[in-house]
Coordinates of C-alpha atoms in Angstrom, one line a residue:
Chain A
M1 CA -12.7 -33.9 5.7
L2 CA -14.9 -35.6 3.1
A3 CA -12.3 -34.9 0.5
A4 CA -9.6 -36.4 2.6
I5 CA -11.6 -39.6 3.2
F6 CA -12.4 -39.8 -0.5
W7 CA -8.8 -39.5 -1.7
L8 CA -7.5 -41.8 1.0
A9 CA -10.0 -44.4 0.0
L10 CA -9.0 -44.0 -3.7
W11 CA -5.4 -44.3 -2.8
S12 CA -6.1 -47.5 -0.8
A13 CA -8.0 -48.9 -3.7
A14 CA -5.3 -48.0 -6.2
A15 CA -2.6 -49.5 -3.9
L16 CA -4.6 -52.7 -3.5
Y17 CA -5.0 -52.9 -7.3
V18 CA -1.3 -52.3 -8.0
S19 CA -0.2 -54.6 -5.1
Q20 CA 3.4 -53.5 -5.2
E21 CA 4.8 -51.4 -2.4
L22 CA 7.7 -50.3 -4.6
I23 CA 5.4 -48.6 -7.1
L24 CA 2.5 -47.5 -4.9
P25 CA 2.5 -48.2 -1.1
S26 CA -0.8 -48.2 0.8
P27 CA -1.7 -45.3 3.1
I28 CA -1.3 -47.6 6.1
S29 CA 2.2 -48.5 5.1
V30 CA 3.1 -44.9 4.6
F31 CA 1.5 -44.0 7.9
R32 CA 3.5 -46.7 9.7
T33 CA 6.8 -45.3 8.1
L34 CA 5.8 -41.8 9.2
L35 CA 5.3 -43.0 12.8
Y36 CA 8.6 -44.7 12.7
L37 CA 10.3 -41.5 11.4
C38 CA 8.6 -39.4 14.0
G39 CA 10.3 -41.5 16.7
R40 CA 13.8 -40.8 15.5
P41 CA 15.6 -37.6 16.6
E42 CA 17.2 -37.3 13.1
F43 CA 13.7 -36.7 11.6
W44 CA 13.0 -33.7 13.8
K45 CA 16.6 -32.3 13.3
A46 CA 16.2 -32.6 9.5
A47 CA 12.8 -31.0 9.6
A48 CA 14.0 -28.2 11.9
L49 CA 17.1 -27.5 9.9
S50 CA 15.2 -27.5 6.5
L51 CA 12.7 -25.0 8.0
L52 CA 15.5 -22.9 9.4
R53 CA 17.5 -22.8 6.1
I54 CA 14.5 -22.1 3.9
F55 CA 12.9 -19.6 6.3
G56 CA 16.3 -17.8 6.4
G57 CA 16.3 -17.6 2.6
F58 CA 12.7 -16.4 2.6
A59 CA 13.6 -13.6 5.1
A60 CA 16.6 -12.6 3.1
G61 CA 14.6 -12.6 -0.1
T62 CA 11.9 -10.5 1.5
V63 CA 14.4 -7.9 2.7
L64 CA 16.2 -7.8 -0.7
G65 CA 12.9 -7.7 -2.7
T66 CA 11.5 -4.9 -0.5
L67 CA 14.7 -2.9 -0.7
L68 CA 14.9 -3.3 -4.5
A69 CA 11.2 -2.4 -4.9
V70 CA 11.7 0.8 -3.0
L71 CA 14.8 1.7 -4.9
T72 CA 13.5 0.8 -8.4
A73 CA 10.1 2.6 -7.7
R74 CA 11.9 5.7 -6.4
F75 CA 15.0 6.1 -8.7
D76 CA 14.8 5.7 -12.5
L77 CA 18.4 4.7 -12.8
M78 CA 18.0 1.9 -10.3
D79 CA 14.9 0.8 -12.3
T80 CA 16.9 0.8 -15.5
L81 CA 19.7 -1.3 -13.9
F82 CA 17.8 -3.8 -11.8
S83 CA 14.4 -4.4 -13.3
P84 CA 15.7 -6.4 -16.4
L85 CA 18.0 -8.4 -14.1
I86 CA 15.2 -9.3 -11.7
R87 CA 12.9 -10.3 -14.6
I88 CA 15.7 -12.6 -15.9
V89 CA 16.1 -14.2 -12.5
R90 CA 12.4 -14.8 -12.4
T91 CA 12.2 -16.6 -15.7
T92 CA 15.4 -18.7 -15.3
P93 CA 14.7 -22.3 -14.4
V94 CA 15.4 -23.2 -10.8
A95 CA 17.6 -26.1 -11.7
S96 CA 20.0 -23.9 -13.6
F97 CA 20.5 -21.7 -10.5
I98 CA 20.8 -24.7 -8.2
I99 CA 23.7 -26.1 -10.3
L100 CA 25.4 -22.7 -10.5
A101 CA 24.9 -22.1 -6.8
L102 CA 26.5 -25.5 -6.1
L103 CA 29.6 -24.3 -7.8
W104 CA 29.6 -20.9 -6.0
M105 CA 28.9 -21.9 -2.3
G106 CA 28.7 -24.6 0.3
H107 CA 26.0 -27.3 0.0
A108 CA 24.2 -26.2 3.2
L109 CA 23.8 -22.6 1.8
V110 CA 22.2 -23.5 -1.5
P111 CA 18.6 -24.2 -0.3
A112 CA 18.6 -20.8 1.5
F113 CA 20.0 -19.1 -1.5
M114 CA 17.4 -20.7 -3.8
A115 CA 14.6 -19.7 -1.5
M116 CA 15.9 -16.2 -1.5
L117 CA 16.2 -16.2 -5.3
M118 CA 12.5 -17.3 -5.7
V119 CA 11.2 -14.8 -3.1
T120 CA 13.0 -11.7 -4.2
P121 CA 11.3 -11.2 -7.7
I122 CA 7.8 -12.0 -6.3
V123 CA 8.1 -9.5 -3.5
W124 CA 9.9 -6.9 -5.7
E125 CA 7.3 -7.0 -8.5
S126 CA 4.3 -6.8 -6.3
L127 CA 5.7 -4.1 -4.0
R128 CA 7.1 -2.0 -6.8
A129 CA 3.8 -2.0 -8.6
A130 CA 2.0 -1.1 -5.4
I131 CA 4.3 1.8 -4.6
L132 CA 3.9 3.2 -8.1
A133 CA 0.1 2.8 -7.7
V134 CA -0.2 4.9 -4.5
D135 CA -2.9 7.4 -4.9
P136 CA -1.3 10.7 -6.1
E137 CA -4.1 12.7 -4.6
L138 CA -3.3 11.3 -1.1
L139 CA 0.4 12.2 -1.7
E140 CA -0.6 15.8 -2.6
M141 CA -2.7 15.9 0.5
A142 CA 0.3 14.7 2.5
F143 CA 2.5 17.4 0.9
I144 CA 0.0 20.2 1.6
Y145 CA -0.4 19.2 5.2
R146 CA 3.4 18.9 5.6
F147 CA 3.5 15.3 6.7
G148 CA 7.2 15.0 5.9
A149 CA 8.9 11.8 4.7
V150 CA 8.4 9.6 7.8
K151 CA 4.7 10.4 8.3
T152 CA 4.0 10.0 4.6
I153 CA 5.6 6.6 4.6
K154 CA 3.7 5.6 7.7
L155 CA 0.3 7.0 6.9
V156 CA 0.1 6.9 3.1
Y157 CA 2.6 4.4 1.6
I158 CA 2.6 1.5 4.1
P159 CA -1.2 1.2 4.4
S160 CA -1.5 1.6 0.6
V161 CA 0.9 -1.2 -0.2
L162 CA 0.2 -3.5 2.7
S163 CA -2.5 -5.6 1.1
P164 CA -0.6 -6.5 -2.2
Y165 CA 2.6 -6.9 -0.2
A166 CA 1.0 -9.4 2.2
A167 CA -0.5 -11.3 -0.7
S168 CA 3.0 -11.5 -2.4
L169 CA 4.6 -12.8 0.9
A170 CA 1.9 -15.5 1.3
T171 CA 2.6 -16.7 -2.3
A172 CA 6.4 -16.4 -1.8
V173 CA 6.5 -18.5 1.4
G174 CA 5.0 -21.5 -0.5
L175 CA 7.4 -21.1 -3.4
A176 CA 10.4 -20.7 -1.1
W177 CA 9.5 -23.9 0.6
K178 CA 9.2 -25.9 -2.6
S179 CA 12.3 -24.5 -4.3
G180 CA 14.3 -24.9 -1.0
I181 CA 13.3 -28.6 -0.8
A182 CA 14.2 -29.1 -4.5
A183 CA 17.6 -27.5 -3.9
E184 CA 18.1 -29.9 -0.9
V185 CA 17.4 -32.9 -3.1
L186 CA 20.1 -31.8 -5.6
C187 CA 22.8 -30.5 -3.1
L188 CA 22.2 -33.0 -0.2
P189 CA 23.0 -31.1 3.0
R190 CA 23.7 -33.4 6.0
L191 CA 20.4 -33.1 7.8
A192 CA 17.6 -32.1 5.5
I193 CA 14.2 -33.2 4.3
G194 CA 15.4 -33.0 0.7
T195 CA 18.4 -35.3 1.4
N196 CA 16.0 -37.9 2.9
L197 CA 13.7 -37.7 -0.1
Y198 CA 16.8 -38.3 -2.3
Y199 CA 18.0 -41.4 -0.4
S200 CA 14.4 -42.8 -0.2
K201 CA 14.4 -42.6 -4.0
I202 CA 18.0 -44.1 -4.4
Y203 CA 17.2 -47.0 -2.0
L204 CA 13.8 -47.6 -3.5
E205 CA 12.1 -47.0 -0.2
T206 CA 8.8 -45.8 -1.7
P207 CA 6.8 -45.7 1.6
S208 CA 9.6 -43.5 3.1
L209 CA 9.5 -41.3 -0.1
F210 CA 5.8 -40.9 0.4
A211 CA 6.2 -40.2 4.1
W212 CA 8.8 -37.5 3.6
T213 CA 6.6 -36.0 0.9
I214 CA 3.7 -35.8 3.4
V215 CA 6.0 -34.1 5.8
V216 CA 6.8 -31.5 3.1
I217 CA 3.1 -30.9 2.4
V218 CA 2.1 -30.7 6.1
L219 CA 4.9 -28.3 6.9
S220 CA 4.1 -26.2 3.8
F221 CA 0.4 -26.0 4.9
M222 CA 1.5 -25.1 8.4
L223 CA 3.9 -22.4 7.2
E224 CA 1.4 -20.8 4.8
G225 CA -1.4 -21.0 7.4
L226 CA 0.7 -19.5 10.1
F227 CA 1.9 -16.8 7.8
S228 CA -1.6 -15.9 6.5
R229 CA -2.8 -15.7 10.1
L230 CA 0.1 -13.4 11.1
L231 CA -0.6 -11.1 8.2
R232 CA -4.3 -11.0 8.8
K233 CA -3.6 -10.0 12.4
R234 CA -1.2 -7.3 11.3
R235 CA -3.7 -5.9 8.8
K236 CA -6.5 -5.7 11.4
K237 CA -4.3 -3.5 13.5
R238 CA -5.1 0.2 13.0
W239 CA -2.5 2.5 11.5
Chain B
M1 CA -1.4 39.0 -0.8
V2 CA -1.5 36.5 -3.7
R3 CA -0.4 37.9 -7.0
L4 CA -0.4 36.2 -10.4
K5 CA 1.1 38.1 -13.3
D6 CA 0.7 36.9 -16.9
V7 CA 0.5 33.3 -15.8
T8 CA 0.1 30.6 -18.5
F9 CA -0.6 27.0 -17.8
S10 CA -1.8 24.1 -19.9
F11 CA -2.4 20.4 -19.6
G12 CA -1.0 19.2 -22.8
D13 CA -2.9 20.9 -25.6
R14 CA -5.6 22.2 -23.2
L15 CA -4.9 25.8 -22.3
V16 CA -6.2 26.5 -18.8
L17 CA -4.6 29.9 -18.0
D18 CA -3.5 32.2 -20.8
S19 CA -1.5 35.3 -19.6
F20 CA -3.8 35.4 -16.6
S21 CA -3.3 38.1 -14.0
I22 CA -5.1 38.6 -10.7
E23 CA -4.4 40.0 -7.2
L24 CA -6.2 38.4 -4.2
P25 CA -6.5 40.2 -0.9
N26 CA -4.9 39.1 2.4
E27 CA -7.9 39.4 4.6
G28 CA -11.5 38.3 4.8
I29 CA -13.4 35.9 2.6
T30 CA -12.9 36.0 -1.2
C31 CA -15.3 33.8 -3.3
L32 CA -14.0 32.8 -6.7
L33 CA -17.3 32.2 -8.7
G34 CA -17.3 30.6 -12.0
P35 CA -18.7 27.7 -14.0
S36 CA -17.3 24.1 -13.5
G37 CA -14.2 23.4 -15.6
C38 CA -13.3 27.1 -16.1
G39 CA -9.9 26.6 -14.4
K40 CA -10.6 27.7 -10.8
T41 CA -9.1 24.5 -9.2
T42 CA -6.0 24.9 -11.4
L43 CA -5.7 28.4 -10.1
F44 CA -5.8 27.1 -6.5
R45 CA -3.2 24.4 -7.3
L46 CA -0.9 27.1 -8.7
I47 CA -1.3 29.2 -5.5
A48 CA -0.7 26.2 -3.3
G49 CA 2.5 25.3 -5.2
L50 CA 1.2 21.9 -6.3
I51 CA 1.9 22.8 -10.0
R52 CA 4.2 25.4 -11.6
P53 CA 3.2 27.8 -14.4
Q54 CA 4.8 27.4 -17.8
L55 CA 5.0 31.2 -18.1
G56 CA 4.5 34.1 -15.7
E57 CA 5.0 34.9 -12.1
I58 CA 3.2 33.9 -8.9
S59 CA 3.9 35.6 -5.6
V60 CA 2.3 34.3 -2.4
D61 CA 2.9 36.2 0.8
F62 CA 1.8 33.3 3.0
N63 CA 4.1 30.7 4.5
K64 CA 1.6 28.0 5.4
I65 CA -1.4 27.3 3.2
S66 CA -4.2 25.0 4.3
F67 CA -6.1 23.5 1.3
M68 CA -9.5 21.7 1.4
F69 CA -9.4 19.9 -1.9
Q70 CA -12.4 19.4 -4.2
E71 CA -12.2 15.7 -3.4
D72 CA -12.3 14.7 0.3
R73 CA -8.9 13.0 0.2
L74 CA -9.3 11.3 3.6
L75 CA -7.0 8.4 4.5
P76 CA -9.5 5.5 4.3
W77 CA -7.5 3.5 6.9
L78 CA -7.8 6.2 9.6
S79 CA -10.9 7.2 11.5
A80 CA -12.4 10.6 11.2
L81 CA -10.6 11.7 14.4
E82 CA -7.3 10.2 13.3
N83 CA -7.6 11.9 9.9
V84 CA -7.8 15.3 11.6
R85 CA -5.2 14.4 14.2
A86 CA -2.8 13.5 11.4
V87 CA -2.3 17.2 10.4
L88 CA -1.8 18.4 13.9
P89 CA 1.5 18.5 15.9
A90 CA 1.7 16.0 18.8
D91 CA 0.9 18.6 21.5
E92 CA -2.2 19.9 19.7
R93 CA -3.9 16.6 18.9
D94 CA -6.7 17.2 21.4
K95 CA -8.0 20.0 19.1
A96 CA -9.2 17.4 16.5
G97 CA -12.1 16.1 18.5
L98 CA -13.2 19.6 19.4
I99 CA -13.3 20.8 15.8
L100 CA -15.1 17.7 14.6
S101 CA -17.7 18.1 17.4
E102 CA -18.2 21.7 16.4
L103 CA -18.9 20.6 12.9
G104 CA -21.5 18.1 14.2
L105 CA -19.4 15.0 14.0
G106 CA -19.1 14.3 17.7
N107 CA -20.7 10.9 17.3
E108 CA -18.6 9.9 14.3
L109 CA -15.1 10.4 15.8
N110 CA -14.2 6.7 15.4
T111 CA -16.0 6.1 12.2
M112 CA -13.9 5.1 9.2
P113 CA -14.3 7.2 6.0
P114 CA -15.9 4.4 3.9
E115 CA -18.7 4.3 6.5
L116 CA -19.3 8.1 6.5
S117 CA -21.9 9.8 4.2
A118 CA -20.7 12.2 1.5
G119 CA -21.7 15.2 3.7
M120 CA -19.9 13.8 6.7
K121 CA -16.7 13.2 4.6
R122 CA -16.9 16.8 3.4
R123 CA -17.1 18.0 7.0
V124 CA -14.1 15.9 8.1
A125 CA -12.1 17.3 5.2
L126 CA -13.1 20.8 6.3
A127 CA -12.3 20.0 9.9
R128 CA -8.8 18.9 8.8
A129 CA -8.2 22.0 6.8
L130 CA -9.4 24.2 9.7
A131 CA -7.3 22.2 12.2
F132 CA -4.1 22.5 10.2
G133 CA -4.0 26.2 10.7
G134 CA -1.8 28.2 8.3
D135 CA -2.1 31.8 7.3
L136 CA -4.2 31.2 4.2
L137 CA -7.2 28.8 3.8
L138 CA -8.1 27.6 0.4
L139 CA -11.5 25.9 0.1
D140 CA -12.4 24.2 -3.2
E141 CA -16.2 23.6 -3.4
P142 CA -16.6 23.1 0.4
F143 CA -20.3 22.7 0.3
T144 CA -20.6 20.0 -2.4
G145 CA -23.2 17.4 -1.4
L146 CA -24.4 19.2 1.8
E147 CA -27.9 19.9 2.9
P148 CA -28.8 23.7 3.1
E149 CA -29.0 23.6 6.9
L150 CA -25.5 22.1 7.1
M151 CA -24.2 24.6 4.6
E152 CA -25.3 27.5 6.9
R153 CA -23.6 25.8 9.8
L154 CA -20.3 25.4 8.0
A155 CA -20.5 28.9 6.5
S156 CA -20.7 30.3 10.0
H157 CA -17.5 28.4 10.9
I158 CA -15.7 29.7 7.8
K159 CA -16.8 33.2 8.6
K160 CA -15.2 33.0 12.0
Q161 CA -11.7 32.5 10.5
S162 CA -9.3 35.3 11.3
R163 CA -7.1 34.4 8.4
P164 CA -7.8 35.1 4.7
V165 CA -10.1 32.5 3.1
Y166 CA -10.4 31.9 -0.7
V167 CA -13.4 29.8 -1.7
I168 CA -14.1 28.3 -5.0
T169 CA -17.7 27.9 -5.9
H170 CA -20.0 27.8 -8.9
S171 CA -23.1 28.7 -6.9
E172 CA -24.5 32.2 -6.3
K173 CA -26.3 30.9 -3.3
E174 CA -23.0 29.8 -1.6
V175 CA -21.5 33.2 -2.3
E176 CA -24.5 34.9 -0.6
L177 CA -24.1 32.5 2.3
L178 CA -20.4 33.3 2.8
G179 CA -20.5 37.0 2.0
G180 CA -17.1 38.8 1.5
R181 CA -15.7 39.7 -1.9
T182 CA -16.7 38.0 -5.1
V183 CA -14.4 37.5 -8.1
R184 CA -16.3 36.4 -11.1
L185 CA -14.5 34.1 -13.5
K186 CA -15.1 32.4 -16.8
G187 CA -13.2 30.1 -19.1
P188 CA -11.3 28.1 -20.1
P189 CA -8.9 29.7 -20.5
L190 CA -9.5 31.4 -17.2
K191 CA -10.5 35.0 -17.4
L192 CA -12.0 37.7 -15.1
E193 CA -15.5 38.5 -16.0
N194 CA -16.1 42.1 -16.9

C-alpha cells in the first residue's frame, strides 16, 4: 500500500513537471479514461476475448509441453529429435515467430499460438528435468512392491514432479499473457486488448495507452494470483 | 531355494562378487553376517532381481519377494498408514493399521515420514515389507537405529514369519536375537568365511 502511494505520488509529480498529457498523463487523467473504458461493452468484450485467446494458448502449451516432457524423458529417440527443436524455439525472438505466424494462420489465432509457443518450452524443460530426477530408490521400491505403471505414476512420479511443475506453470502463465498481448499488438484481432493498445499509440491517446496497460497489469496479477492459489490448494491435497 | 553359481558382479572397476556361489535355504531365518561394504546388499539386490550378474547363474524358487531395503524408502507424501496400504491390494488395506499397531505405531498412523523418528521410519518400512506378503522376505539391516527393547520386539515379529527370511546384519548381537542359521561373509569381493 505504502509503495503504491509512493509511486502514484511520484507519477503525479512527474506529470505535473512535464505538463504534457501526450508525453505523460497524470494518474487522475488515466483513472478517468479507465472509468470511461469500463463503462463500454467493447472494453469487457476485448478483455474477455484476450483472456480466452491467451488462456487457450496457455492450456495448449501446457498439454504439449507435458506430453513432450514425458516422451523425451522416457524415449531417447524422442529426446534426440525434439530437445534441440524445443531449445531453438525457446531462444528464438518472439517477434520472428509472430511475423511467421501471421503468414501461416488467421490473425485471431496468432496470440493463442504465441502463448502456446512461449509456454511449451518452459513446461517441457522443467517437467523433463523433474521426471529424470525422480528418486531411483523410490522407483526400485515401487518395482519390488509391484506397484505397476499406473500406481507408480500416481504415487511416485506425480508427487515427485508436482512442485517444479507447478512453479513452471506459474512462470509460464505470466509469459503467455505478455507474449499474447504483444502478438495482439502486431496482428490486431478485432476485439483485443493489444489492438486497443496499438490504436491508442497510433491516435496518440496516451491516457488510453496507460489505461489499457493498467488493464494488462491488473489482469496479469489476477491471473497469476488465481493460478498460484489453485496450485497451492492442489498441492495441499493428499495423494 | 536361492542358488547362486559362479556369480560375478562389479560396479565399474570395483569387483563386488567374483565367481561367488551359495545356496540359501527355503525355510526359517538365515542371517547373513558380514562387515559393512562386503557386498551383502549387492547379493540381496541380485536375489531380488534389481540387478543382473555379469557372469554366472542365479536361480530363485520364489515368485514374490518382499524386500526391506537398507534405506527406509518411504514415500514422504504419504502417511505411515498410507505407505503400508500402498503395497496391499484394495481388499486387504485394513491389514495396514493392524500391522503398524503391532509394531507399536498405533498412534502414528497418520504421521508423515518426515515427522517420524529414525526408529519409527524403520518400523514403518518393516511393516510395509511384512504386509506385502510374498514367499520370501529379505531384510537388509532391519534394526539400524533401534533401541535394544524395540529390537527384541521386532525380532519376535520376524521370528513369527512362516516364510523363509534372509536377514543382512553386521552385528553378532542381532544374530543372537534372531536365531536361525548364520552365514558368515567377508569381502569385497564377497566370500564365505571358512
